[in-house]
Short mmCIF file of C-alpha atoms and ligand atoms in Angstrom, two decimals:
data_model
loop_
_atom_site.label_atom_id
_atom_site.label_comp_id
_atom_site.label_asym_id
_atom_site.label_seq_id
_atom_site.Cartn_x
_atom_site.Cartn_y
_atom_site.Cartn_z
CA MET A 1421 62.76 42.70 -72.74
CA LYS A 1422 60.58 39.96 -71.33
CA LYS A 1423 61.72 36.39 -71.85
CA HIS A 1424 59.93 33.62 -73.72
CA ASN A 1425 58.78 31.78 -70.61
CA PHE A 1426 58.42 28.02 -71.04
CA GLY A 1427 58.60 27.40 -67.28
CA ALA A 1428 56.42 24.62 -65.87
CA GLY A 1429 54.98 26.57 -62.96
CA PRO A 1430 54.53 29.07 -61.52
CA SER A 1431 54.38 30.06 -65.13
CA ILE A 1432 53.54 32.68 -67.66
CA LEU A 1433 50.25 34.57 -67.34
CA PRO A 1434 48.79 36.99 -69.86
CA GLN A 1435 50.78 40.24 -69.92
CA GLU A 1436 47.62 42.23 -69.15
CA VAL A 1437 47.13 40.13 -66.00
CA PHE A 1438 50.62 41.13 -64.83
CA GLU A 1439 49.90 44.78 -65.58
CA GLN A 1440 46.44 44.90 -64.03
CA SER A 1441 47.44 42.99 -60.91
CA ALA A 1442 50.49 45.22 -60.46
CA GLN A 1443 48.26 48.27 -60.74
CA ALA A 1444 45.81 46.79 -58.21
CA CYS A 1445 48.65 46.46 -55.69
CA LEU A 1446 49.11 50.23 -55.91
CA GLU A 1447 45.46 51.13 -56.02
CA TYR A 1448 42.49 48.91 -56.65
CA ASN A 1449 39.79 50.32 -58.93
CA GLY A 1450 40.28 53.92 -57.83
CA ILE A 1451 39.14 53.26 -54.25
CA GLY A 1452 42.22 54.76 -52.61
CA LEU A 1453 43.36 51.38 -51.29
CA SER A 1454 45.51 48.53 -52.54
CA ILE A 1455 43.97 45.12 -53.26
CA LEU A 1456 46.41 43.90 -50.58
CA GLU A 1457 44.82 45.94 -47.80
CA ILE A 1458 41.08 45.44 -48.23
CA SER A 1459 38.91 43.11 -46.17
CA HIS A 1460 38.04 39.78 -47.67
CA ARG A 1461 34.48 40.54 -46.57
CA SER A 1462 34.33 43.94 -48.28
CA LYS A 1463 32.00 44.40 -51.24
CA GLU A 1464 35.07 45.04 -53.41
CA PHE A 1465 36.44 41.59 -52.71
CA THR A 1466 33.18 39.63 -52.62
CA ASP A 1467 32.52 41.06 -56.09
CA VAL A 1468 35.90 39.65 -57.21
CA LEU A 1469 35.02 36.26 -55.76
CA ASP A 1470 31.51 36.17 -57.20
CA GLU A 1471 32.63 37.21 -60.67
CA SER A 1472 35.43 34.60 -60.61
CA ILE A 1473 32.96 31.86 -59.70
CA SER A 1474 30.47 32.92 -62.32
CA LEU A 1475 33.17 33.07 -65.03
CA ILE A 1476 34.39 29.58 -64.07
CA LYS A 1477 30.82 28.28 -64.36
CA GLU A 1478 30.37 30.01 -67.69
CA LEU A 1479 33.69 29.04 -69.28
CA LEU A 1480 33.56 25.40 -68.16
CA ASN A 1481 29.80 25.14 -68.48
CA VAL A 1482 29.57 23.80 -64.91
CA PRO A 1483 26.20 22.13 -64.18
CA ASP A 1484 24.06 23.64 -61.40
CA ASP A 1485 24.58 20.81 -58.93
CA TYR A 1486 28.28 21.59 -58.41
CA SER A 1487 30.07 23.94 -56.00
CA ILE A 1488 33.12 26.00 -56.87
CA LEU A 1489 35.59 26.30 -54.00
CA PHE A 1490 38.78 28.31 -53.61
CA LEU A 1491 41.14 26.58 -51.18
CA GLN A 1492 44.80 26.78 -50.25
CA GLY A 1493 47.63 24.26 -50.11
CA GLY A 1494 47.92 23.49 -53.81
CA ALA A 1495 47.10 20.24 -55.58
CA ASN A 1496 49.26 18.45 -53.02
CA MET A 1497 46.78 19.34 -50.31
CA GLN A 1498 43.97 17.96 -52.48
CA PHE A 1499 45.79 14.61 -52.65
CA ASN A 1500 44.92 14.44 -48.94
CA MET A 1501 41.73 16.48 -48.76
CA VAL A 1502 39.93 14.42 -51.41
CA PRO A 1503 40.13 11.05 -49.63
CA TYR A 1504 39.70 12.72 -46.20
CA ASN A 1505 36.40 14.21 -47.34
CA ILE A 1506 35.14 11.44 -49.60
CA LEU A 1507 36.60 8.01 -48.88
CA ASN A 1508 35.43 5.97 -45.89
CA GLU A 1509 37.81 3.48 -44.29
CA ASP A 1510 36.13 0.41 -45.79
CA GLU A 1511 35.89 1.88 -49.30
CA THR A 1512 38.33 1.62 -52.20
CA ALA A 1513 39.65 4.23 -54.59
CA ASN A 1514 41.13 3.28 -57.98
CA PHE A 1515 44.12 5.11 -59.45
CA VAL A 1516 45.64 5.31 -62.88
CA GLU A 1517 49.31 5.93 -62.20
CA THR A 1518 50.55 8.27 -64.89
CA GLY A 1519 53.31 10.02 -63.00
CA VAL A 1520 54.62 11.42 -59.74
CA TRP A 1521 51.46 13.41 -58.96
CA ALA A 1522 49.23 10.37 -59.34
CA THR A 1523 51.61 8.40 -57.12
CA ARG A 1524 51.42 11.06 -54.44
CA ALA A 1525 47.61 11.14 -54.65
CA GLU A 1526 47.46 7.39 -54.15
CA ALA A 1527 49.86 7.46 -51.18
CA GLU A 1528 47.80 10.10 -49.36
CA SER A 1529 44.57 8.18 -49.97
CA ARG A 1530 45.99 5.14 -48.21
CA LEU A 1531 45.80 7.16 -44.97
CA TYR A 1532 42.00 7.10 -45.13
CA GLY A 1533 40.78 4.10 -47.08
CA LYS A 1534 41.76 1.34 -49.45
CA THR A 1535 43.47 2.07 -52.73
CA LYS A 1536 44.30 0.16 -55.85
CA ILE A 1537 46.47 1.18 -58.77
CA ILE A 1538 44.55 -0.34 -61.68
CA ALA A 1539 46.93 0.76 -64.44
CA SER A 1540 50.37 2.33 -64.62
CA SER A 1541 52.93 3.43 -67.18
CA LYS A 1542 55.70 3.54 -64.60
CA GLU A 1543 57.66 0.77 -66.34
CA SER A 1544 58.36 3.08 -69.28
CA ASN A 1545 59.02 6.25 -67.30
CA PHE A 1546 55.41 7.35 -67.76
CA ASN A 1547 55.72 8.06 -71.47
CA TYR A 1548 52.15 6.99 -72.27
CA ILE A 1549 48.61 6.99 -70.88
CA PRO A 1550 47.41 3.46 -70.04
CA LYS A 1551 44.29 2.54 -72.01
CA ASN A 1552 41.64 -0.16 -71.84
CA PHE A 1553 42.13 -0.61 -68.11
CA GLU A 1554 39.33 -2.10 -66.08
CA VAL A 1555 38.00 -0.21 -63.11
CA ASP A 1556 36.64 -2.05 -60.06
CA GLU A 1557 32.94 -1.52 -60.36
CA ASP A 1558 32.59 -1.71 -56.61
CA ALA A 1559 35.27 0.90 -55.97
CA LEU A 1560 34.01 4.32 -54.88
CA TYR A 1561 35.85 6.40 -57.45
CA LEU A 1562 38.57 6.50 -60.05
CA HIS A 1563 41.33 9.09 -59.70
CA LEU A 1564 42.99 10.47 -62.84
CA THR A 1565 45.62 13.10 -63.58
CA SER A 1566 44.50 14.69 -66.85
CA ASN A 1567 47.86 16.19 -67.75
CA ASN A 1568 51.17 14.82 -66.55
CA THR A 1569 53.21 17.95 -66.20
CA ILE A 1570 56.53 16.19 -65.68
CA TYR A 1571 56.28 13.59 -68.45
CA GLY A 1572 54.20 15.42 -71.04
CA THR A 1573 51.27 13.05 -71.49
CA GLU A 1574 47.61 14.04 -71.46
CA PHE A 1575 44.10 12.59 -71.43
CA PHE A 1576 42.06 14.52 -73.99
CA GLU A 1577 38.73 12.79 -73.58
CA ASP A 1578 36.24 13.16 -70.76
CA LYS A 1579 35.27 9.51 -70.75
CA GLN A 1580 32.36 7.98 -68.96
CA TYR A 1581 33.44 5.29 -66.48
CA PRO A 1582 31.22 2.95 -64.48
CA ILE A 1583 32.21 4.75 -61.23
CA PRO A 1584 32.60 8.48 -60.39
CA VAL A 1585 35.80 10.16 -61.53
CA ILE A 1586 38.03 12.59 -59.63
CA CYS A 1587 40.59 14.43 -61.68
CA ASP A 1588 43.71 16.47 -60.94
CA MET A 1589 43.60 19.05 -63.76
CA SER A 1590 46.30 21.31 -62.32
CA SER A 1591 48.25 21.75 -65.52
CA ASP A 1592 45.60 21.65 -68.24
CA ILE A 1593 42.50 23.21 -66.74
CA PHE A 1594 41.04 25.90 -69.03
CA SER A 1595 43.19 24.66 -71.93
CA ARG A 1596 40.22 23.01 -73.64
CA PRO A 1597 36.45 22.64 -73.10
CA VAL A 1598 35.77 19.98 -70.45
CA ASP A 1599 32.58 18.03 -69.83
CA VAL A 1600 32.39 18.70 -66.09
CA SER A 1601 29.41 16.37 -65.71
CA LYS A 1602 31.77 13.43 -66.26
CA TYR A 1603 33.60 14.22 -63.00
CA HIS A 1604 32.52 14.28 -59.37
CA ILE A 1605 35.52 16.39 -58.38
CA ILE A 1606 37.99 18.41 -60.43
CA TYR A 1607 40.86 20.14 -58.66
CA ALA A 1608 43.70 22.31 -59.85
CA GLY A 1609 46.42 24.45 -58.32
CA ALA A 1610 46.13 27.87 -59.96
CA GLN A 1611 49.75 28.53 -60.82
CA LYS A 1612 49.85 26.90 -64.26
CA ASN A 1613 46.88 28.12 -66.26
CA LEU A 1614 44.70 30.12 -63.91
CA GLY A 1615 46.55 32.64 -61.78
CA CYS A 1616 49.39 33.02 -59.33
CA ALA A 1617 50.47 30.44 -56.74
CA GLY A 1618 48.55 30.33 -53.48
CA ILE A 1619 45.08 29.28 -54.53
CA THR A 1620 43.52 25.98 -55.57
CA LEU A 1621 40.30 25.52 -57.48
CA VAL A 1622 37.97 22.67 -56.51
CA ILE A 1623 34.80 21.88 -58.45
CA ILE A 1624 32.72 19.34 -56.56
CA LYS A 1625 29.35 17.70 -57.14
CA ASN A 1626 27.14 18.82 -54.25
CA GLU A 1627 25.96 15.31 -53.39
CA TRP A 1628 29.51 14.56 -52.26
CA LEU A 1629 29.79 17.44 -49.79
CA GLY A 1630 30.07 15.91 -46.32
CA ARG A 1631 30.34 12.41 -47.74
CA ALA A 1632 33.03 10.67 -45.64
CA LYS A 1633 31.83 9.91 -42.14
CA ARG A 1634 34.96 10.73 -40.13
CA PRO A 1635 34.92 13.75 -37.78
CA LYS A 1636 36.47 16.56 -39.75
CA SER A 1637 38.58 19.56 -38.98
CA LYS A 1638 36.72 22.61 -40.27
CA MET A 1639 39.67 23.88 -42.28
CA TRP A 1640 39.79 20.54 -44.13
CA ASP A 1641 36.09 20.20 -44.78
CA TYR A 1642 34.76 20.91 -48.29
CA GLU A 1643 31.29 21.38 -46.89
CA ILE A 1644 32.38 24.21 -44.59
CA PHE A 1645 33.98 26.03 -47.50
CA ALA A 1646 30.95 25.45 -49.72
CA LYS A 1647 28.56 26.81 -47.06
CA ASN A 1648 30.78 29.85 -46.52
CA ASN A 1649 31.37 30.68 -50.19
CA SER A 1650 35.12 29.95 -49.65
CA LEU A 1651 35.22 32.61 -46.92
CA TYR A 1652 35.41 30.44 -43.80
CA ASN A 1653 38.79 32.03 -43.13
CA THR A 1654 40.77 34.71 -44.95
CA PRO A 1655 41.43 33.54 -48.49
CA PRO A 1656 44.45 34.74 -50.49
CA VAL A 1657 42.71 37.81 -51.86
CA PHE A 1658 45.40 38.77 -54.33
CA ALA A 1659 45.75 35.24 -55.76
CA ILE A 1660 42.01 35.09 -56.39
CA TYR A 1661 42.18 38.48 -58.08
CA THR A 1662 44.84 37.17 -60.51
CA CYS A 1663 42.46 34.30 -61.32
CA LEU A 1664 39.67 36.75 -62.06
CA LEU A 1665 41.89 38.73 -64.42
CA THR A 1666 42.93 35.54 -66.24
CA LEU A 1667 39.32 34.37 -66.49
CA ARG A 1668 38.29 37.71 -67.99
CA TRP A 1669 41.11 37.35 -70.50
CA LEU A 1670 39.96 33.83 -71.41
CA LYS A 1671 36.42 35.03 -71.98
CA LYS A 1672 37.54 38.00 -74.05
CA LEU A 1673 39.62 35.78 -76.34
CA GLY A 1674 36.64 33.56 -77.06
CA GLY A 1675 36.65 30.99 -74.26
CA LEU A 1676 37.95 27.46 -74.11
CA ALA A 1677 37.22 26.35 -77.68
CA GLU A 1678 39.42 29.18 -78.91
CA MET A 1679 42.06 28.30 -76.29
CA GLU A 1680 42.07 24.70 -77.49
CA LYS A 1681 42.58 25.85 -81.07
CA ARG A 1682 45.53 27.98 -80.05
CA ASN A 1683 47.01 25.22 -77.90
CA ILE A 1684 46.74 22.74 -80.76
CA ALA A 1685 48.46 25.21 -83.11
CA LYS A 1686 51.32 25.85 -80.67
CA SER A 1687 51.94 22.24 -79.74
CA THR A 1688 51.70 21.01 -83.34
CA LEU A 1689 54.31 23.55 -84.39
CA LEU A 1690 56.77 22.33 -81.77
CA TYR A 1691 56.08 18.59 -82.14
CA ASN A 1692 56.50 18.88 -85.92
CA GLU A 1693 59.95 20.32 -85.40
CA ILE A 1694 60.87 17.67 -82.82
CA ASP A 1695 59.85 14.99 -85.34
CA ARG A 1696 61.57 16.65 -88.30
CA ASN A 1697 64.83 17.62 -86.64
CA LEU A 1698 67.10 14.57 -86.31
CA LEU A 1699 68.90 16.11 -83.34
CA PHE A 1700 65.78 15.82 -81.15
CA LYS A 1701 63.37 13.15 -80.03
CA GLY A 1702 60.08 13.36 -78.11
CA HIS A 1703 59.52 11.61 -74.77
CA ALA A 1704 55.80 10.78 -74.88
CA VAL A 1705 54.27 8.40 -77.42
CA GLU A 1706 52.62 10.33 -80.22
CA GLU A 1707 48.95 9.69 -79.39
CA ASP A 1708 49.30 10.85 -75.77
CA ARG A 1709 51.40 13.94 -76.32
CA SER A 1710 50.48 16.78 -74.02
CA ARG A 1711 49.65 20.16 -75.49
CA MET A 1712 50.76 21.84 -72.28
CA ASN A 1713 54.15 20.28 -71.45
CA ILE A 1714 56.25 19.20 -74.39
CA ASN A 1715 59.13 16.95 -73.39
CA PHE A 1716 62.00 16.11 -75.68
CA ILE A 1717 65.61 15.03 -75.53
CA THR A 1718 68.59 15.29 -77.82
CA THR A 1719 69.32 12.13 -79.81
CA ASN A 1720 72.96 12.61 -78.97
CA PRO A 1721 73.25 13.01 -75.15
CA GLU A 1722 76.25 15.33 -75.52
CA ASP A 1723 74.07 17.88 -77.30
CA GLU A 1724 71.93 18.46 -74.24
CA VAL A 1725 74.18 20.94 -72.47
CA ALA A 1726 75.18 22.48 -75.79
CA PHE A 1727 71.57 23.20 -76.76
CA LEU A 1728 70.78 24.81 -73.39
CA GLU A 1729 73.77 27.08 -73.98
CA PHE A 1730 72.77 27.65 -77.62
CA VAL A 1731 69.30 29.02 -76.82
CA LYS A 1732 70.55 31.70 -74.42
CA PRO A 1733 70.72 34.49 -77.03
CA TYR A 1734 67.14 33.64 -78.02
CA ASN A 1735 65.89 34.91 -74.67
CA ILE A 1736 64.30 31.55 -73.92
CA HIS A 1737 63.58 30.66 -70.28
CA GLY A 1738 62.59 27.48 -68.50
CA ILE A 1739 63.12 24.64 -71.00
CA LYS A 1740 65.40 22.48 -68.87
CA GLY A 1741 63.62 19.17 -68.28
CA TYR A 1742 62.58 17.73 -64.93
CA ARG A 1743 65.40 15.79 -63.28
CA THR A 1744 63.75 12.36 -63.67
CA VAL A 1745 63.15 12.79 -67.39
CA GLY A 1746 66.14 14.90 -68.41
CA GLY A 1747 66.36 16.76 -71.70
CA PHE A 1748 63.92 19.58 -72.22
CA ARG A 1749 60.41 20.50 -71.29
CA ALA A 1750 58.73 23.37 -73.06
CA SER A 1751 55.57 24.24 -71.17
CA CYS A 1752 53.15 25.94 -73.54
CA TYR A 1753 50.38 27.09 -71.22
CA ASN A 1754 47.47 29.22 -72.39
CA ALA A 1755 49.26 32.54 -71.96
CA LEU A 1756 52.36 31.56 -73.95
CA PRO A 1757 52.11 33.28 -77.35
CA ILE A 1758 52.74 31.24 -80.49
CA GLU A 1759 55.56 33.68 -81.27
CA SER A 1760 57.52 32.18 -78.36
CA VAL A 1761 57.12 28.70 -79.83
CA GLN A 1762 58.29 30.05 -83.18
CA VAL A 1763 61.43 31.39 -81.52
CA LEU A 1764 62.15 27.99 -79.94
CA VAL A 1765 61.63 26.26 -83.29
CA GLU A 1766 63.99 28.76 -84.94
CA ALA A 1767 66.59 28.02 -82.29
CA MET A 1768 66.25 24.26 -82.92
CA GLN A 1769 66.69 24.81 -86.64
CA ALA A 1770 69.68 27.09 -86.15
CA PHE A 1771 71.21 24.49 -83.82
CA GLU A 1772 70.82 21.90 -86.56
CA LYS A 1773 72.49 24.21 -89.07
CA SER A 1774 75.34 24.94 -86.69
CA LYS A 1775 76.00 21.19 -86.47
CA ASN A 1776 75.97 20.63 -90.21
CA ALA A 1777 78.16 23.65 -90.96
C1 PLP B 1441 52.03 21.24 -60.39
C2 PLP B 1441 51.16 20.06 -60.22
C3 PLP B 1441 50.87 19.54 -58.95
C4 PLP B 1441 51.47 20.12 -57.69
O1 PLP B 1441 50.85 21.31 -57.40
P1 PLP B 1441 51.15 22.10 -56.03
O2 PLP B 1441 50.27 23.28 -56.21
O3 PLP B 1441 52.60 22.40 -56.00
O4 PLP B 1441 50.73 21.25 -54.90
C5 PLP B 1441 50.03 18.46 -58.86
N1 PLP B 1441 49.49 17.90 -59.95
C6 PLP B 1441 49.75 18.37 -61.19
C7 PLP B 1441 49.13 17.70 -62.38
C8 PLP B 1441 50.60 19.45 -61.35
O5 PLP B 1441 50.87 19.93 -62.58
#
């Protein structure tokens, strides 16, 4: 029996994506070959790539003046690739520091230009999203992390700022409709909501291709990948195929508005129980609670180990919290069914009963 997988990433994907990708490893589309052994320049694969790009444009309603790139190296590589491609030495990037990923993005940017952290929630272990911060109007861009996977806080609004915005959406992309026009660059590692590990999605406004003036290595240049339809070198064919299968699933279920509805239903169910059950307490402040990563602790520290033990018969996987936050983190990505959340809620209620007995 498959487990209820609350892991933070690589994480659960739709069951049909597992089945179809497994089948494609044996034989892809009846062509007598596995997806793992076909050329990335074959018609079979370029069709996969083209359909993936067109589904991303359709689902996210991407305006025409943007390019969709598939790159490798994860979001961590984008922490470096973004400033390398965009930020000139004498220019400044602003950062809102909402967690470890934002901190890493800022540190990499310092290699190429000037940086400034204009707001941070570090002093309270990143349990909220700073608001009403002022951006430097003469900075080149503002960098945000839309969902803070480790701490369970999330920006839900695609706000207009006086300068261009770059956003790391690794852990909440495709979880709700996004106004792409509010961002100059969106990037996301695939392994949370989009597909398997090994591929990174970058959506970039064309006017920023080739922006920074430094001489660039071809493998690190957005413009090279844009001109070559992400086929400058061999891309991870199988990882892109898992993205395509997930995108088809998203479209079939009704797209991102439907996803958002489901994600609200799942997260509300779990947060309600966290708030009701006196044995548990949430980490993030209420207004900034993530729908994707739900962090909570036990009110009595001794219960922490006991609860992890208690959930074992419930077939629950992956709820142990990140080491800097402790407690529990239930990641409720798109593919997690509400039934899994119901099982976790049942376990929390049974744990409460076992204490009162
Ligand atoms: C997981 C995650 C990362 C790190 O992604 P890698 O693909 O491991 O580099 C960065 N940012 C966010 C928001 C994440 O959730």
